[in-house]
mmCIF file of C-alpha atoms and ligand atoms in Angstrom:
data_model
loop_
_atom_site.group_PDB
_atom_site.id
_atom_site.type_symbol
_atom_site.label_atom_id
_atom_site.label_comp_id
_atom_site.label_asym_id
_atom_site.label_seq_id
_atom_site.Cartn_x
_atom_site.Cartn_y
_atom_site.Cartn_z
ATOM 1 C CA MET A 13 0.064 -0.009 0.064
ATOM 2 C CA GLN A 14 1.294 3.399 -0.929
ATOM 3 C CA ILE A 15 1.054 6.499 1.040
ATOM 4 C CA ALA A 16 -1.909 8.744 -0.299
ATOM 5 C CA ASP A 17 -4.983 10.709 1.097
ATOM 6 C CA ARG A 18 -6.902 8.905 3.674
ATOM 7 C CA CYS A 19 -3.885 6.806 4.833
ATOM 8 C CA VAL A 20 -2.355 6.525 7.931
ATOM 9 C CA ALA A 21 1.593 6.099 7.661
ATOM 10 C CA TYR A 22 4.020 5.383 10.618
ATOM 11 C CA PHE A 23 7.547 6.346 10.257
ATOM 12 C CA HIS A 24 10.797 6.675 12.041
ATOM 13 C CA TYR A 25 12.753 9.927 11.603
ATOM 14 C CA THR A 26 15.779 11.797 12.434
ATOM 15 C CA LEU A 27 15.607 15.745 12.221
ATOM 16 C CA THR A 28 18.764 17.561 11.784
ATOM 17 C CA ASN A 29 19.514 21.220 10.880
ATOM 18 C CA SER A 30 21.862 22.603 8.346
ATOM 19 C CA ALA A 31 24.817 22.454 10.726
ATOM 20 C CA GLY A 32 24.179 18.757 11.230
ATOM 21 C CA GLU A 33 22.907 18.813 14.889
ATOM 22 C CA VAL A 34 20.148 16.556 15.612
ATOM 23 C CA ILE A 35 16.967 18.446 16.679
ATOM 24 C CA ASP A 36 14.651 15.527 17.124
ATOM 25 C CA SER A 37 14.494 11.690 16.526
ATOM 26 C CA SER A 38 12.026 8.940 17.043
ATOM 27 C CA GLU A 39 15.163 6.675 18.016
ATOM 28 C CA GLY A 40 14.003 4.602 21.119
ATOM 29 C CA ARG A 41 10.422 5.482 20.687
ATOM 30 C CA ASP A 42 7.536 4.062 18.633
ATOM 31 C CA PRO A 43 7.302 5.297 14.973
ATOM 32 C CA LEU A 44 5.414 8.553 14.354
ATOM 33 C CA PRO A 45 1.892 8.176 12.884
ATOM 34 C CA TYR A 46 0.262 10.765 10.863
ATOM 35 C CA LEU A 47 -3.027 11.130 8.796
ATOM 36 C CA HIS A 48 -1.855 11.951 5.158
ATOM 37 C CA GLY A 49 -3.184 14.921 3.490
ATOM 38 C CA LYS A 50 -4.385 16.700 6.667
ATOM 39 C CA GLY A 51 -1.435 18.807 7.512
ATOM 40 C CA ASN A 52 -0.262 16.744 10.589
ATOM 41 C CA ILE A 53 3.259 17.187 9.595
ATOM 42 C CA VAL A 54 5.062 20.004 7.895
ATOM 43 C CA PRO A 55 4.053 20.402 4.161
ATOM 44 C CA GLY A 56 7.464 19.979 2.817
ATOM 45 C CA LEU A 57 7.823 16.558 4.322
ATOM 46 C CA GLU A 58 4.263 15.406 3.725
ATOM 47 C CA LYS A 59 4.445 16.039 -0.066
ATOM 48 C CA GLN A 60 7.645 14.072 -0.399
ATOM 49 C CA LEU A 61 5.947 10.876 1.294
ATOM 50 C CA VAL A 62 3.190 10.615 -1.265
ATOM 51 C CA GLY A 63 3.591 7.141 -2.946
ATOM 52 C CA LYS A 64 6.113 5.654 -0.588
ATOM 53 C CA LYS A 65 5.625 2.365 1.039
ATOM 54 C CA VAL A 66 6.666 0.156 3.897
ATOM 55 C CA GLY A 67 10.435 -0.237 4.032
ATOM 56 C CA ASP A 68 11.232 2.877 1.941
ATOM 57 C CA LYS A 69 14.095 5.084 3.348
ATOM 58 C CA LEU A 70 14.458 8.653 2.186
ATOM 59 C CA ASN A 71 16.123 11.903 2.798
ATOM 60 C CA VAL A 72 14.031 14.987 2.593
ATOM 61 C CA VAL A 73 15.349 18.700 2.651
ATOM 62 C CA VAL A 74 12.411 21.155 3.745
ATOM 63 C CA SER A 75 12.917 24.836 3.065
ATOM 64 C CA PRO A 76 11.684 27.011 6.027
ATOM 65 C CA GLU A 77 8.818 28.236 3.937
ATOM 66 C CA GLU A 78 7.594 24.535 3.730
ATOM 67 C CA GLY A 79 8.673 23.909 7.291
ATOM 68 C CA TYR A 80 8.043 26.064 10.233
ATOM 69 C CA GLY A 81 7.928 29.178 8.263
ATOM 70 C CA ALA A 82 10.542 32.216 7.712
ATOM 71 C CA HIS A 83 12.126 33.813 10.736
ATOM 72 C CA ASN A 84 10.103 37.024 11.462
ATOM 73 C CA PRO A 85 11.871 39.567 13.265
ATOM 74 C CA SER A 86 8.701 41.621 14.172
ATOM 75 C CA LEU A 87 7.717 38.586 16.499
ATOM 76 C CA ILE A 88 10.685 39.539 18.691
ATOM 77 C CA GLN A 89 9.491 42.320 21.152
ATOM 78 C CA LYS A 90 10.661 44.035 24.175
ATOM 79 C CA VAL A 91 8.093 44.146 26.933
ATOM 80 C CA PRO A 92 8.408 45.688 30.596
ATOM 81 C CA LYS A 93 8.570 43.256 33.537
ATOM 82 C CA ALA A 94 5.439 44.653 34.580
ATOM 83 C CA ALA A 95 3.800 42.700 32.002
ATOM 84 C CA PHE A 96 4.520 39.498 33.875
ATOM 85 C CA GLN A 97 2.832 40.390 37.051
ATOM 86 C CA GLY A 98 2.397 37.297 39.290
ATOM 87 C CA VAL A 99 5.311 35.361 37.728
ATOM 88 C CA ASP A 100 8.221 34.909 40.110
ATOM 89 C CA ASN A 101 11.829 34.327 38.977
ATOM 90 C CA LEU A 102 11.450 35.408 35.374
ATOM 91 C CA GLU A 103 14.499 33.802 33.246
ATOM 92 C CA ALA A 104 15.519 33.325 29.748
ATOM 93 C CA GLY A 105 13.961 30.055 28.161
ATOM 94 C CA MET A 106 10.518 30.495 29.822
ATOM 95 C CA GLN A 107 7.613 30.052 27.794
ATOM 96 C CA PHE A 108 4.214 31.841 27.889
ATOM 97 C CA GLN A 109 0.983 32.036 25.914
ATOM 98 C CA ALA A 110 0.440 35.541 24.615
ATOM 99 C CA GLU A 111 -2.485 37.132 22.930
ATOM 100 C CA SER A 112 -1.983 38.328 19.279
ATOM 101 C CA ASN A 113 -4.157 39.644 16.502
ATOM 102 C CA MET A 114 -3.933 36.063 15.128
ATOM 103 C CA GLY A 115 -4.941 34.374 18.220
ATOM 104 C CA PRO A 116 -2.824 32.841 21.012
ATOM 105 C CA VAL A 117 0.887 32.316 20.351
ATOM 106 C CA SER A 118 3.397 30.675 22.148
ATOM 107 C CA VAL A 119 6.424 32.953 23.218
ATOM 108 C CA VAL A 120 9.696 32.324 24.844
ATOM 109 C CA ILE A 121 11.756 35.039 26.925
ATOM 110 C CA THR A 122 15.208 35.138 25.041
ATOM 111 C CA ALA A 123 16.719 38.001 27.197
ATOM 112 C CA ILE A 124 16.245 40.020 30.436
ATOM 113 C CA ASN A 125 17.911 43.265 30.864
ATOM 114 C CA GLY A 126 16.948 45.264 33.928
ATOM 115 C CA ASP A 127 13.366 46.017 33.596
ATOM 116 C CA GLU A 128 13.142 44.955 29.859
ATOM 117 C CA VAL A 129 12.089 41.453 28.858
ATOM 118 C CA THR A 130 12.851 40.366 25.279
ATOM 119 C CA VAL A 131 10.279 37.743 24.021
ATOM 120 C CA ASP A 132 10.367 35.638 20.752
ATOM 121 C CA GLY A 133 7.179 34.554 19.040
ATOM 122 C CA ASN A 134 8.833 32.610 16.501
ATOM 123 C CA HIS A 135 8.564 29.018 16.244
ATOM 124 C CA PRO A 136 11.870 27.487 17.607
ATOM 125 C CA LEU A 137 12.527 26.111 14.052
ATOM 126 C CA ALA A 138 11.382 29.152 12.112
ATOM 127 C CA GLY A 139 14.005 29.904 9.447
ATOM 128 C CA GLU A 140 15.592 26.701 9.727
ATOM 129 C CA THR A 141 16.079 24.349 6.751
ATOM 130 C CA LEU A 142 14.925 20.914 8.014
ATOM 131 C CA HIS A 143 16.835 17.585 7.056
ATOM 132 C CA PHE A 144 14.801 14.678 7.520
ATOM 133 C CA ALA A 145 15.945 11.064 7.378
ATOM 134 C CA VAL A 146 12.783 8.848 7.135
ATOM 135 C CA GLU A 147 11.892 5.177 7.091
ATOM 136 C CA ILE A 148 8.284 4.082 6.482
ATOM 137 C CA THR A 149 7.426 1.216 8.854
ATOM 138 C CA GLU A 150 3.687 0.888 8.363
ATOM 139 C CA VAL A 151 0.892 2.285 5.977
ATOM 140 C CA ARG A 152 -2.624 1.514 6.371
ATOM 141 C CA GLU A 153 -6.176 2.770 5.512
ATOM 142 C CA ALA A 154 -7.514 5.470 7.878
ATOM 143 C CA SER A 155 -10.816 4.703 9.598
ATOM 144 C CA VAL A 156 -13.818 6.970 8.744
ATOM 145 C CA GLU A 157 -13.570 8.459 12.056
ATOM 146 C CA GLU A 158 -9.886 9.318 11.733
ATOM 147 C CA VAL A 159 -10.532 11.153 8.338
ATOM 148 C CA LEU A 160 -13.432 13.008 10.043
ATOM 149 C CA HIS A 161 -11.299 14.032 12.983
ATOM 150 C CA GLY A 162 -8.393 14.808 10.865
ATOM 151 C CA HIS A 163 -5.950 12.919 13.052
ATOM 152 C CA VAL A 164 -4.706 9.375 14.011
ATOM 153 C CA HIS A 165 -6.349 7.341 16.759
ATOM 154 C CA GLY A 166 -4.970 4.725 18.961
ATOM 155 C CA ALA A 167 -1.178 4.067 19.503
ATOM 156 C CA GLY A 168 1.021 7.199 18.933
ATOM 157 C CA GLY A 169 -2.249 9.206 18.030
ATOM 158 C CA HIS A 170 -5.057 10.709 19.907
ATOM 159 C CA HIS A 171 -6.931 8.908 22.680
ATOM 160 C CA HIS A 172 -10.413 10.198 23.271
HETATM 161 ZN ZN1 ZN B 203 -10.182 11.942 17.011
#
C-alpha cells in the first residue's frame, strides 16, 4: 500500500538542521503516525511521502517556507517586566501564551535586561532548513472516524 490521502503512515525519523545537529528523533520510541493530507506534519515533508511504502527510506530537505516558516523579526519584542505580573523568577527560556491579533501564540523569553524583557514569538525552528531521514514502517487505510477528525487514533495518536 502506498501513502496517499486517507492513509495513516507510521515512520521513524531523525531531524537535523543545516549544521548537522540532531534536533529531534524517534530513535528509542515508537514510530510517528500521521494522517496523510491533513497537515499533521510539515507540508514539505508530507508532499515527499506521497507514493512511498513500507520499508522505503528517504532523505528530505525542507525549506523554511515549507517547514515552520521564515524567521519573522517583528515577532521579537521588548516588553516591561510589569507585563509578567504574578510570575516569580523570570528567566530566559521560560515560555508563555500571549494574545496576538492572530490568536494565542507561544512566546519564549530570550533575554532579560533590567526592567526590559525580550520575548520571541517565532517557532523555535522558524527560518531553519530541515533535514529529515525517514523510514516508513507501516501504511494502513485511515478509519472513517480518523478522516473526520483529521488525526490518527490509537497507539501514538489521539486517545479520546
Ligand atoms: Zn479524534
